Short mmCIF file of C-alpha atoms and ligand atoms in Angstrom, two decimals:
data_model
loop_
_atom_site.label_atom_id
_atom_site.label_comp_id
_atom_site.label_asym_id
_atom_site.label_seq_id
_atom_site.Cartn_x
_atom_site.Cartn_y
_atom_site.Cartn_z
CA UNK E 510 -12.43 22.93 -4.15
CA UNK E 511 -11.27 26.57 -4.28
CA UNK E 512 -7.60 26.06 -3.60
CA UNK E 513 -5.39 25.25 -6.60
CA UNK E 514 -2.64 22.87 -5.53
CA UNK E 515 0.73 22.88 -7.32
CA UNK E 516 3.50 20.51 -8.32
CA UNK E 517 6.74 20.69 -6.33
CA UNK E 518 9.81 20.91 -8.56
CA UNK E 519 13.22 21.99 -7.27
CA UNK E 520 11.73 23.63 -4.18
CA UNK E 521 9.15 25.68 -6.11
CA UNK E 522 5.41 25.12 -6.16
CA UNK E 523 4.53 25.34 -9.86
CA UNK E 524 1.62 24.96 -12.26
CA UNK E 525 1.46 21.97 -14.57
CA UNK E 526 3.47 22.45 -17.75
CA UNK E 527 0.98 20.21 -19.60
CA UNK E 528 -2.15 21.90 -18.24
CA UNK E 529 -4.42 20.24 -15.72
CA UNK E 530 -6.91 17.41 -15.38
CA UNK E 531 -10.07 16.65 -13.41
CA UNK E 532 -10.00 14.92 -10.05
CA UNK E 533 -13.29 13.10 -9.44
CA UNK E 534 -14.97 12.59 -6.08
CA UNK E 535 -15.95 8.89 -6.19
CA UNK E 536 -18.96 9.59 -3.98
CA UNK E 537 -20.50 11.79 -6.69
CA UNK E 538 -18.73 10.66 -9.85
CA UNK E 539 -18.13 14.35 -10.58
CA UNK E 540 -14.97 16.44 -10.79
CA UNK E 541 -14.39 18.58 -7.71
CA UNK E 542 -10.87 19.86 -8.37
CA UNK E 543 -8.20 20.28 -10.98
CA UNK E 544 -4.78 18.71 -10.71
CA UNK E 545 -1.74 20.27 -12.43
CA UNK E 546 -0.36 17.93 -15.09
CA UNK E 547 3.41 17.77 -15.37
CA UNK E 548 5.11 18.03 -18.75
CA UNK E 549 7.99 15.77 -19.70
CA UNK E 550 10.26 18.79 -19.28
CA UNK E 551 9.05 19.14 -15.68
CA UNK E 552 9.76 15.46 -15.06
CA UNK E 553 13.32 16.08 -16.29
CA UNK E 554 13.56 19.19 -14.11
CA UNK E 555 12.33 17.28 -11.07
CA UNK E 556 14.89 14.50 -11.54
CA UNK E 557 17.65 17.08 -12.21
CA UNK E 558 16.67 18.99 -9.06
CA UNK E 559 16.70 15.80 -6.97
CA UNK E 560 20.08 14.89 -8.42
CA UNK E 561 21.50 18.35 -7.73
CA UNK E 562 20.21 18.27 -4.14
CA UNK E 563 21.57 14.77 -3.48
CA UNK E 564 25.25 15.43 -2.57
CA UNK E 565 24.47 18.06 0.07
CA UNK E 566 21.53 16.07 1.47
CA UNK E 567 23.59 12.88 1.66
CA UNK E 568 26.33 14.82 3.47
CA UNK E 569 23.91 16.28 6.02
CA UNK E 570 24.14 14.72 9.46
CA UNK E 571 21.60 11.90 9.80
CA UNK E 572 20.32 13.59 12.98
CA UNK E 573 19.45 16.68 10.99
CA UNK E 574 17.67 14.63 8.33
CA UNK E 575 15.72 12.82 11.04
CA UNK E 576 14.81 16.14 12.63
CA UNK E 577 13.24 17.22 9.34
CA UNK E 578 11.15 14.04 9.27
CA UNK E 579 9.97 14.94 12.78
CA UNK E 580 9.02 18.41 11.53
CA UNK E 581 7.10 16.87 8.65
CA UNK E 582 5.23 14.65 11.12
CA UNK E 583 4.40 17.65 13.33
CA UNK E 584 3.22 19.70 10.35
CA UNK E 585 1.04 16.82 9.11
CA UNK E 586 -0.39 16.29 12.58
CA UNK E 587 -1.26 19.98 12.84
CA UNK E 588 -3.40 19.66 9.70
CA UNK E 589 -4.95 16.21 10.21
CA UNK E 590 -8.53 17.39 9.68
CA UNK E 591 -7.68 19.23 6.45
CA UNK E 592 -5.74 16.27 5.04
CA UNK E 593 -8.43 13.78 6.08
CA UNK E 594 -11.20 15.82 4.49
CA UNK E 595 -9.29 16.10 1.19
CA UNK E 596 -8.44 12.39 1.36
CA UNK E 597 -12.11 11.46 1.72
CA UNK E 598 -13.01 13.71 -1.21
CA UNK E 599 -10.47 12.24 -3.60
CA UNK E 600 -10.26 8.66 -2.32
CA UNK E 601 -13.72 8.02 -0.88
CA UNK E 602 -12.92 6.42 2.49
CA UNK E 603 -15.04 7.38 5.52
CA UNK E 604 -13.68 10.33 7.53
CA UNK E 605 -12.68 8.16 10.49
CA UNK E 606 -10.60 5.91 8.25
CA UNK E 607 -9.11 8.98 6.53
CA UNK E 608 -8.11 10.40 9.93
CA UNK E 609 -6.60 6.99 10.72
CA UNK E 610 -4.50 7.09 7.54
CA UNK E 611 -3.16 10.58 8.28
CA UNK E 612 -2.42 9.87 11.94
CA UNK E 613 -0.85 6.53 10.94
CA UNK E 614 1.32 8.45 8.47
CA UNK E 615 2.70 10.63 11.28
CA UNK E 616 3.67 7.41 13.13
CA UNK E 617 5.52 6.15 10.07
CA UNK E 618 7.44 9.42 9.68
CA UNK E 619 8.35 9.38 13.38
CA UNK E 620 9.41 5.73 13.29
CA UNK E 621 12.37 6.72 11.07
CA UNK E 622 13.43 9.93 12.85
CA UNK E 623 16.13 8.27 14.98
CA UNK E 624 17.20 5.62 12.48
CA UNK E 625 20.90 5.49 11.67
CA UNK E 626 22.77 3.24 9.31
CA UNK E 627 26.05 2.53 11.07
CA UNK E 628 29.01 0.70 9.56
CA UNK E 629 29.14 -2.97 10.58
CA UNK E 630 32.52 -4.52 11.42
CA UNK E 631 32.39 -8.00 9.92
CA UNK E 632 35.92 -9.00 10.91
CA UNK E 633 38.59 -7.42 13.06
CA UNK E 634 41.40 -9.86 13.73
CA UNK E 635 45.15 -10.06 13.30
CA UNK E 636 45.29 -6.59 11.77
CA UNK E 637 42.64 -7.41 9.19
CA UNK E 638 39.45 -5.33 9.26
CA UNK E 639 36.42 -5.92 7.09
CA UNK E 640 33.71 -3.29 7.41
CA UNK E 641 30.40 -2.95 5.64
CA UNK E 642 29.47 0.66 5.00
CA UNK E 643 26.15 1.84 3.60
CA UNK E 644 25.70 4.82 1.33
CA UNK E 645 22.52 6.31 -0.14
CA UNK E 646 21.67 5.47 -3.74
CA UNK E 647 20.75 8.89 -5.15
CA UNK E 648 17.41 9.84 -6.70
CA UNK E 649 14.52 7.56 -5.76
CA UNK E 650 11.46 7.48 -8.02
CA UNK E 651 8.45 6.77 -5.78
CA UNK E 652 5.27 5.64 -7.52
CA UNK E 653 2.13 5.20 -5.43
CA UNK E 654 -1.39 3.74 -5.88
CA UNK E 655 -4.79 5.25 -5.08
CA UNK E 656 -5.92 3.26 -2.04
CA UNK E 657 -3.70 4.83 0.67
CA UNK E 658 -2.02 7.76 -1.07
CA UNK E 659 -0.58 9.45 2.02
CA UNK E 660 0.48 6.29 3.84
CA UNK E 661 2.18 4.91 0.72
CA UNK E 662 4.00 8.22 0.23
CA UNK E 663 5.45 8.40 3.77
CA UNK E 664 6.38 4.70 3.80
CA UNK E 665 8.77 5.50 0.96
CA UNK E 666 9.77 9.04 1.88
CA UNK E 667 10.83 8.44 5.50
CA UNK E 668 13.37 5.62 4.95
CA UNK E 669 14.61 7.15 1.67
CA UNK E 670 15.28 10.57 3.17
CA UNK E 671 16.71 9.49 6.50
CA UNK E 672 19.33 7.40 4.70
CA UNK E 673 20.31 10.40 2.54
CA UNK E 674 18.48 9.89 -0.75
CA UNK E 675 16.36 12.46 -2.57
CA UNK E 676 13.03 11.72 -4.22
CA UNK E 677 10.66 12.35 -7.10
CA UNK E 678 7.14 11.17 -6.27
CA UNK E 679 4.46 10.39 -8.81
CA UNK E 680 1.09 9.68 -7.16
CA UNK E 681 -1.77 7.84 -8.84
CA UNK E 682 -3.76 10.09 -11.20
CA UNK E 683 -7.06 9.56 -9.38
CA UNK E 684 -5.71 10.54 -5.93
CA UNK E 685 -3.00 13.16 -6.48
CA UNK E 686 -4.26 15.98 -4.27
CA UNK E 687 -3.21 14.82 -0.80
CA UNK E 688 0.30 14.25 -2.19
CA UNK E 689 0.30 17.83 -3.48
CA UNK E 690 -0.93 19.14 -0.13
CA UNK E 691 1.90 17.19 1.49
CA UNK E 692 4.30 18.73 -1.05
CA UNK E 693 3.15 22.18 0.02
CA UNK E 694 3.94 21.40 3.64
CA UNK E 695 7.26 19.74 2.72
CA UNK E 696 8.32 22.76 0.64
CA UNK E 697 8.52 24.76 3.87
CA UNK E 698 10.62 22.16 5.69
CA UNK E 699 12.94 20.33 3.29
CA UNK E 700 15.79 21.89 1.27
CA UNK E 701 14.94 22.58 -2.38
CA UNK E 702 15.08 19.51 -4.60
CA UNK E 703 15.16 16.90 -1.82
CA UNK E 704 11.50 16.04 -2.45
CA UNK E 705 9.69 16.69 -5.71
CA UNK E 706 6.14 15.81 -6.74
CA UNK E 707 4.90 15.55 -10.30
CA UNK E 708 1.42 14.41 -11.39
CA UNK E 709 0.32 12.69 -14.56
CA UNK E 710 -2.64 11.01 -16.20
CA UNK E 711 -0.93 7.59 -16.27
CA UNK E 712 1.50 8.78 -18.93
CA UNK E 713 4.70 9.64 -17.04
CA UNK E 714 5.28 6.51 -14.90
CA UNK E 715 7.23 4.70 -17.61
CA UNK E 716 9.33 7.78 -18.38
CA UNK E 717 10.15 8.26 -14.72
CA UNK E 718 11.24 4.65 -14.17
CA UNK E 719 13.35 4.71 -17.36
CA UNK E 720 14.96 8.07 -16.54
CA UNK E 721 18.76 7.76 -16.45
CA UNK E 722 18.92 10.11 -13.44
CA UNK E 723 16.90 7.71 -11.27
CA UNK E 724 18.89 5.25 -9.14
CA UNK E 725 16.07 3.36 -7.45
CA UNK E 726 12.38 2.79 -8.03
CA UNK E 727 10.10 2.29 -5.04
CA UNK E 728 6.80 1.13 -6.53
CA UNK E 729 3.47 0.17 -4.98
CA UNK E 730 0.64 -0.82 -7.28
CA UNK E 731 -0.74 -3.69 -9.29
CA UNK E 732 1.27 -6.75 -10.32
CA UNK E 733 0.66 -5.95 -14.00
CA UNK E 734 2.26 -2.50 -13.70
CA UNK E 735 4.95 -3.87 -11.37
CA UNK E 736 6.14 -6.16 -14.16
CA UNK E 737 6.51 -3.17 -16.48
CA UNK E 738 8.46 -1.32 -13.79
CA UNK E 739 10.79 -4.28 -13.31
CA UNK E 740 11.40 -4.53 -17.05
CA UNK E 741 12.12 -0.82 -17.23
CA UNK E 742 14.58 -1.05 -14.29
CA UNK E 743 16.47 -3.84 -16.04
CA UNK E 744 17.93 -1.54 -18.69
CA UNK E 745 20.19 0.15 -16.13
CA UNK E 746 20.04 -2.53 -13.42
CA UNK E 747 18.30 0.01 -11.19
CA UNK E 748 17.45 -0.95 -7.65
CA UNK E 749 13.76 -1.69 -7.39
CA UNK E 750 11.27 -2.42 -4.63
CA UNK E 751 7.89 -3.73 -5.76
CA UNK E 752 4.88 -3.92 -3.44
CA UNK E 753 2.18 -5.45 -5.60
CA UNK E 754 -1.21 -7.10 -5.53
CA UNK E 755 -2.52 -9.77 -3.19
CA UNK E 756 -5.29 -12.33 -2.77
CA UNK E 757 -5.09 -12.90 0.97
CA UNK E 758 -6.80 -15.96 2.38
CA UNK E 759 -8.28 -16.04 5.88
CA UNK E 760 -8.41 -19.59 7.29
CA UNK E 761 -10.86 -20.10 10.13
CA UNK E 762 -10.08 -23.07 12.38
CA UNK E 763 -12.81 -25.22 13.90
CA UNK E 764 -12.22 -24.30 17.56
CA UNK E 765 -13.47 -20.72 17.28
CA UNK E 766 -16.84 -19.02 17.65
CA UNK E 767 -18.36 -18.50 14.20
CA UNK E 768 -20.09 -15.26 15.10
CA UNK E 769 -17.12 -13.62 16.78
CA UNK E 770 -14.73 -14.48 13.96
CA UNK E 771 -17.22 -13.40 11.27
CA UNK E 772 -17.08 -9.85 12.65
CA UNK E 773 -13.27 -9.70 12.49
CA UNK E 774 -13.19 -11.14 8.99
CA UNK E 775 -15.89 -8.76 7.83
CA UNK E 776 -13.77 -5.81 8.98
CA UNK E 777 -10.61 -7.25 7.44
CA UNK E 778 -12.41 -7.56 4.12
CA UNK E 779 -14.44 -4.34 4.03
CA UNK E 780 -12.22 -1.64 5.56
CA UNK E 781 -11.51 1.01 2.90
CA UNK E 782 -14.22 -0.75 0.81
CA UNK E 783 -11.88 -3.72 0.45
CA UNK E 784 -9.27 -1.64 -1.38
CA UNK E 785 -6.28 -2.74 0.65
CA UNK E 786 -3.41 -4.81 -0.67
CA UNK E 787 -3.68 -7.00 2.45
CA UNK E 788 -7.47 -6.97 2.78
CA UNK E 789 -9.00 -10.40 3.38
CA UNK E 790 -9.96 -11.44 -0.15
CA UNK E 791 -11.00 -15.08 0.41
CA UNK E 792 -12.37 -16.68 3.60
CA UNK E 793 -12.11 -20.45 4.19
CA UNK E 794 -14.47 -21.81 6.85
CA UNK E 795 -14.87 -25.38 8.22
CA UNK E 796 -17.94 -27.21 6.92
CA UNK E 797 -19.48 -27.63 10.38
CA UNK E 798 -19.63 -23.87 10.99
CA UNK E 799 -20.04 -22.68 7.39
CA UNK E 800 -23.74 -21.85 7.54
CA UNK E 801 -23.48 -20.02 10.87
CA UNK E 802 -20.48 -18.02 9.63
CA UNK E 803 -22.20 -17.11 6.35
CA UNK E 804 -25.34 -16.02 8.14
CA UNK E 805 -23.45 -13.73 10.51
CA UNK E 806 -21.15 -12.14 7.93
CA UNK E 807 -24.13 -11.50 5.64
CA UNK E 808 -25.96 -9.86 8.54
CA UNK E 809 -22.97 -7.57 9.16
CA UNK E 810 -22.76 -6.72 5.46
CA UNK E 811 -26.47 -5.86 5.36
CA UNK E 812 -26.03 -3.54 8.36
CA UNK E 813 -23.34 -1.45 6.64
CA UNK E 814 -24.05 2.21 6.02
CA UNK E 815 -22.88 2.72 2.46
CA UNK E 816 -22.63 6.39 1.61
CA UNK E 817 -20.40 9.38 0.92
CA UNK E 818 -17.42 8.99 3.26
CA UNK E 819 -17.78 12.58 4.42
CA UNK E 820 -21.22 11.85 5.92
CA UNK E 821 -21.22 10.99 9.60
CA UNK E 822 -22.02 7.35 10.24
CA UNK E 823 -20.85 6.01 6.86
CA UNK E 824 -19.06 2.70 7.33
CA UNK E 825 -18.34 1.83 3.69
CA UNK E 826 -17.54 4.48 1.10
CA UNK E 827 -17.47 4.20 -2.69
CA UNK E 828 -15.02 2.27 -4.85
CA UNK E 829 -12.27 4.75 -5.69
CA UNK E 830 -12.61 5.11 -9.45
CA UNK E 831 -14.85 4.15 -12.36
CA UNK E 832 -12.45 1.61 -13.84
CA UNK E 833 -12.16 -0.28 -10.57
CA UNK E 834 -15.93 -0.02 -10.03
CA UNK E 835 -16.53 -1.65 -13.42
CA UNK E 836 -14.06 -4.42 -12.55
CA UNK E 837 -15.76 -5.12 -9.21
CA UNK E 838 -19.21 -5.20 -10.86
CA UNK E 839 -17.91 -7.62 -13.48
CA UNK E 840 -16.53 -9.97 -10.81
CA UNK E 841 -19.83 -9.86 -8.91
CA UNK E 842 -21.81 -10.69 -12.08
CA UNK E 843 -19.49 -13.61 -12.78
CA UNK E 844 -19.81 -14.83 -9.17
CA UNK E 845 -23.62 -14.83 -9.49
CA UNK E 846 -23.31 -17.47 -12.21
CA UNK E 847 -21.36 -19.88 -10.01
CA UNK E 848 -22.29 -19.15 -6.39
CA UNK E 849 -24.95 -17.62 -4.18
CA UNK E 850 -24.94 -13.94 -3.24
CA UNK E 851 -26.13 -13.63 0.37
CA UNK E 852 -25.58 -9.88 0.87
CA UNK E 853 -25.24 -6.97 -1.54
CA UNK E 854 -24.66 -7.93 -5.14
CA UNK E 855 -26.06 -4.85 -6.91
CA UNK E 856 -24.37 -1.48 -7.34
CA UNK E 857 -26.39 1.32 -5.75
CA UNK E 858 -28.68 3.22 -8.08
CA UNK E 859 -27.19 6.65 -7.44
CA UNK E 860 -24.33 8.85 -8.59
CA UNK E 861 -20.86 7.73 -7.54
CA UNK E 862 -19.26 4.31 -7.50
CA UNK E 863 -21.11 2.49 -4.75
CA UNK E 864 -21.08 -1.28 -4.34
CA UNK E 865 -22.53 -2.41 -1.00
CA UNK E 866 -20.58 -5.06 0.96
CA UNK E 867 -21.21 -8.24 -1.00
CA UNK E 868 -20.84 -11.78 0.33
CA UNK E 869 -20.86 -14.78 -1.99
CA UNK E 870 -21.04 -18.39 -0.78
CA UNK E 871 -20.76 -21.80 -2.46
CA UNK E 872 -18.32 -20.67 -5.16
CA UNK E 873 -15.92 -23.18 -6.70
CA UNK E 874 -12.19 -22.47 -6.32
CA UNK E 875 -11.82 -21.69 -10.01
CA UNK E 876 -14.36 -18.85 -9.94
CA UNK E 877 -12.85 -15.51 -10.95
CA UNK E 878 -13.76 -13.94 -7.60
CA UNK E 879 -11.67 -16.58 -5.84
CA UNK E 880 -8.68 -16.52 -8.20
CA UNK E 881 -8.42 -12.82 -9.00
CA UNK E 882 -7.77 -9.81 -6.80
CA UNK E 883 -11.17 -8.10 -6.45
CA UNK E 884 -9.86 -4.99 -4.64
CA UNK E 885 -13.38 -3.99 -3.65
CA UNK E 886 -16.07 -4.69 -1.02
CA UNK E 887 -16.80 -8.25 -2.13
CA UNK E 888 -15.86 -11.42 -0.27
CA UNK E 889 -16.18 -15.08 -1.31
CA UNK E 890 -16.71 -17.47 1.62
CA UNK E 891 -15.48 -20.99 0.85
CA UNK E 892 -16.07 -24.27 2.67
CA UNK E 893 -13.41 -26.80 3.70
CA UNK E 894 -13.21 -30.19 5.41
CA UNK E 895 -9.53 -30.90 5.74
CA UNK E 896 -6.81 -28.58 7.06
CA UNK E 897 -4.03 -29.74 4.72
CA UNK E 898 -6.36 -29.37 1.79
CA UNK E 899 -7.32 -25.82 2.77
CA UNK E 900 -3.67 -24.82 3.19
CA UNK E 901 -3.01 -26.09 -0.34
CA UNK E 902 -6.04 -24.15 -1.64
CA UNK E 903 -4.89 -20.97 0.11
CA UNK E 904 -1.42 -21.37 -1.41
CA UNK E 905 -2.73 -22.10 -4.91
CA UNK E 906 -2.34 -18.51 -6.02
CA UNK E 907 0.16 -16.52 -8.03
CA UNK E 908 -0.03 -13.96 -5.22
CA UNK E 909 1.70 -14.24 -1.85
CA UNK E 910 1.20 -10.98 -0.01
CA UNK E 911 -0.58 -11.61 3.30
CA UNK E 912 -3.04 -13.92 4.98
CA UNK E 913 -4.54 -14.77 8.33
CA UNK E 914 -5.37 -17.77 10.50
CA UNK E 915 -8.05 -17.64 13.18
CA UNK E 916 -8.22 -20.13 16.07
CA UNK E 917 -8.42 -20.45 19.85
CA UNK E 918 -5.48 -22.81 20.06
CA UNK E 919 -2.67 -20.35 19.35
CA UNK E 920 -0.02 -23.05 18.85
CA UNK E 921 -2.11 -24.85 16.26
CA UNK E 922 -3.08 -21.61 14.51
CA UNK E 923 0.58 -20.57 14.42
CA UNK E 924 1.58 -23.93 12.93
CA UNK E 925 -0.97 -23.41 10.14
CA UNK E 926 0.27 -19.83 9.63
CA UNK E 927 3.82 -21.11 9.07
CA UNK E 928 2.57 -23.14 6.10
CA UNK E 929 1.01 -20.18 4.28
CA UNK E 930 3.33 -19.04 1.50
CA UNK E 931 3.05 -15.27 1.83
CA UNK E 932 5.22 -12.39 3.05
CA UNK E 933 3.10 -11.90 6.17
CA UNK E 934 0.59 -14.12 7.97
CA UNK E 935 -1.38 -12.74 10.89
CA UNK E 936 -2.84 -14.93 13.60
CA UNK E 937 -6.13 -13.75 15.12
CA UNK E 938 -5.64 -10.26 13.72
CA UNK E 939 -5.52 -8.50 10.38
CA UNK E 940 -3.95 -5.43 8.76
CA UNK E 941 -1.44 -5.17 11.60
CA UNK E 942 1.16 -3.25 9.60
CA UNK E 943 3.81 -1.59 11.73
CA UNK E 944 6.63 0.63 10.43
CA UNK E 945 9.12 -1.29 12.60
CA UNK E 946 8.22 -4.65 11.03
CA UNK E 947 9.46 -5.55 7.53
CA UNK E 948 6.70 -5.95 4.93
CA UNK E 949 7.05 -7.78 1.63
CA UNK E 950 5.31 -10.09 -0.79
CA UNK E 951 6.27 -13.55 -1.97
CA UNK E 952 5.63 -14.89 -5.50
CA UNK E 953 4.04 -12.23 -7.76
CA UNK E 954 3.09 -9.98 -4.84
CA UNK E 955 6.40 -8.23 -4.82
CA UNK E 956 10.12 -8.01 -4.70
CA UNK E 957 12.20 -6.60 -1.89
CA UNK E 958 11.11 -5.24 1.45
CA UNK E 959 9.48 -2.10 2.70
CA UNK E 960 9.49 -0.86 6.32
CA UNK E 961 11.57 -2.08 9.22
CA UNK E 962 15.37 -1.82 9.22
CA UNK E 963 15.51 -4.23 6.30
CA UNK E 964 13.23 -2.01 4.24
CA UNK E 965 15.33 1.03 5.08
CA UNK E 966 18.53 -0.72 3.97
CA UNK E 967 16.97 -1.14 0.52
CA UNK E 968 17.57 2.59 0.08
CA UNK E 969 21.31 2.06 0.51
CA UNK E 970 24.24 0.44 -1.27
CA UNK E 971 26.49 -1.81 0.80
CA UNK E 972 30.25 -1.38 0.38
CA UNK E 973 32.71 -3.77 1.88
CA UNK E 974 36.04 -2.22 2.83
CA UNK E 975 38.49 -5.06 3.37
CA UNK E 976 41.85 -3.83 4.73
CA UNK E 977 45.06 -5.48 5.86
CA UNK E 978 48.38 -3.81 6.76
CA UNK E 979 50.79 -3.54 3.82
CA UNK E 980 53.57 -6.06 4.03
CA UNK E 981 56.93 -5.38 2.44
CA UNK E 982 58.02 -8.19 0.16
P1 NAD Y 20 -1.59 0.60 -10.75
O1 NAD Y 20 -0.54 -0.41 -10.96
O2 NAD Y 20 -2.63 0.79 -11.77
O3 NAD Y 20 -0.94 2.03 -10.54
C1 NAD Y 20 0.04 2.28 -9.55
C2 NAD Y 20 0.89 3.46 -9.98
O4 NAD Y 20 1.65 3.11 -11.13
C3 NAD Y 20 0.10 4.71 -10.37
O5 NAD Y 20 0.76 5.84 -9.83
C4 NAD Y 20 0.18 4.69 -11.88
O6 NAD Y 20 0.02 5.96 -12.47
C5 NAD Y 20 1.57 4.15 -12.09
N1 NAD Y 20 1.84 3.61 -13.43
C6 NAD Y 20 0.97 3.25 -14.40
N2 NAD Y 20 1.63 2.76 -15.48
C7 NAD Y 20 2.95 2.80 -15.17
C8 NAD Y 20 4.13 2.41 -15.85
N3 NAD Y 20 4.12 1.85 -17.06
N4 NAD Y 20 5.31 2.57 -15.22
C9 NAD Y 20 5.38 3.08 -13.98
N5 NAD Y 20 4.28 3.47 -13.27
C10 NAD Y 20 3.08 3.34 -13.86
O7 NAD Y 20 -2.21 0.24 -9.32
P2 NAD Y 20 -3.49 0.91 -8.62
O8 NAD Y 20 -4.68 0.43 -9.37
O9 NAD Y 20 -3.25 2.37 -8.44
O10 NAD Y 20 -3.43 0.25 -7.16
C11 NAD Y 20 -4.09 -0.94 -6.82
C12 NAD Y 20 -3.10 -2.09 -6.77
O11 NAD Y 20 -2.04 -1.76 -5.88
C13 NAD Y 20 -3.70 -3.37 -6.23
O12 NAD Y 20 -3.27 -4.46 -6.99
C14 NAD Y 20 -3.13 -3.46 -4.81
O13 NAD Y 20 -3.09 -4.75 -4.28
C15 NAD Y 20 -1.79 -2.85 -5.01
N6 NAD Y 20 -1.26 -2.37 -3.73
C16 NAD Y 20 -0.21 -3.06 -3.16
C17 NAD Y 20 0.30 -2.66 -1.93
C18 NAD Y 20 1.44 -3.40 -1.30
O14 NAD Y 20 2.04 -2.88 -0.37
N7 NAD Y 20 1.78 -4.59 -1.74
C19 NAD Y 20 -0.25 -1.55 -1.28
C20 NAD Y 20 -1.31 -0.88 -1.89
C21 NAD Y 20 -1.80 -1.30 -3.12
#
């Protein structure tokens, strides 16, 4: 890549104070660009700039702030192809899916343009008025993962900015470039200091969350890192939103066509090479249709075109980074010892981090691939006989992010969905995330809410003003 992208600190696009590092294209395993690496001094500068910009930004009319979000959406839309191409290079996903992420990101920005946080009158009687007001928190530290770098950025930026906060973003070290390209575009639209972007090699996250200038941490990533973020927030009782890992179960009911549902579940498991927090990570299928389901989903997996995401026709790209690739390979090797691989199962013998869609049947529930989050293109298909038993098996997880139930009888499927202990359960659909609908995890999948009005309110502090007329003694 010829263009050298820059950090955004206090309205200026700047080189990294700590040099630069390689960004690897996962389809080749080779570096294709350099990313500026922020120094600790630049982290301090970014937080100071966000803090300095906060009073004026918070005082700006909400309509004006919304209008800037609309401008960001327009600017992103005008450069969809450029963003998508860079996204495929750094993240690996096929071009069509990269376009989908960028276009989806414009929807998210636009969903918050007209949002207002109005005072709520809780009581107004006999001269007594109780009103709940909402004020922005200050500087938000946004920390994002490598699976959907642009979508994760805008999901935090739009509600934070429209409610009057400022932000310092730290993207994941393996996918920083689209965030820097976004920073370039934002530097022409937003006032200096309102949005800052610093990049690191996994060394500044802890310093950012612990920074005394940060009022709230909006984190998306693994449960292991989320626990560190929560501990770090405790020191100053910072506000924190954690969107963490998942191990979503898909429960197939016995009144549905095995072939038709296999296709939907295949897509829910393999989109973005399975690297989605709410990807289908375990499929539970009734015993009487288990063989037919396995046969069809294996056929679909074998039909996949696994290649560089930038090549036309590719349906499954590489795993995003070497570390994750090694983890996925390890889980597949372990699964071979306890179950039967019916599609895929061997990494491709070529450069890059390619694991073909892999389907494993006949695994016991205590197999690592069933218990752990694979976050890759590998799906265990498990058999069940009894509906209450399968609900218990689906719920027997430390995670509680999403899940899905598939059945013709919508009432029955919905009843099953209500018993799944996760933040979201979809019925006869998957990955239906909408910026107007709150999203959150139960158990160790997260804390707090993102998206929807509820998610937006997490970027505010509620103040109750409770007033009565003064009475002379
Ligand atoms: P990760 O936890 O390794 O990294 C996430 C971010 O945290 C990165 O920017 C990283 O640099 C930063 N970080 C690392 N150490 C830190 C520290 N001590 N303090 C603060 N920040 C630190 O996660 P990942 O591997 O990039 O992403 C994959 C994980 O993210 C999966 O578990 C996936 O399920 C989860 N995820 C969840 C959601 C959701 O909405 N719930 C969405 C996408 C991904």
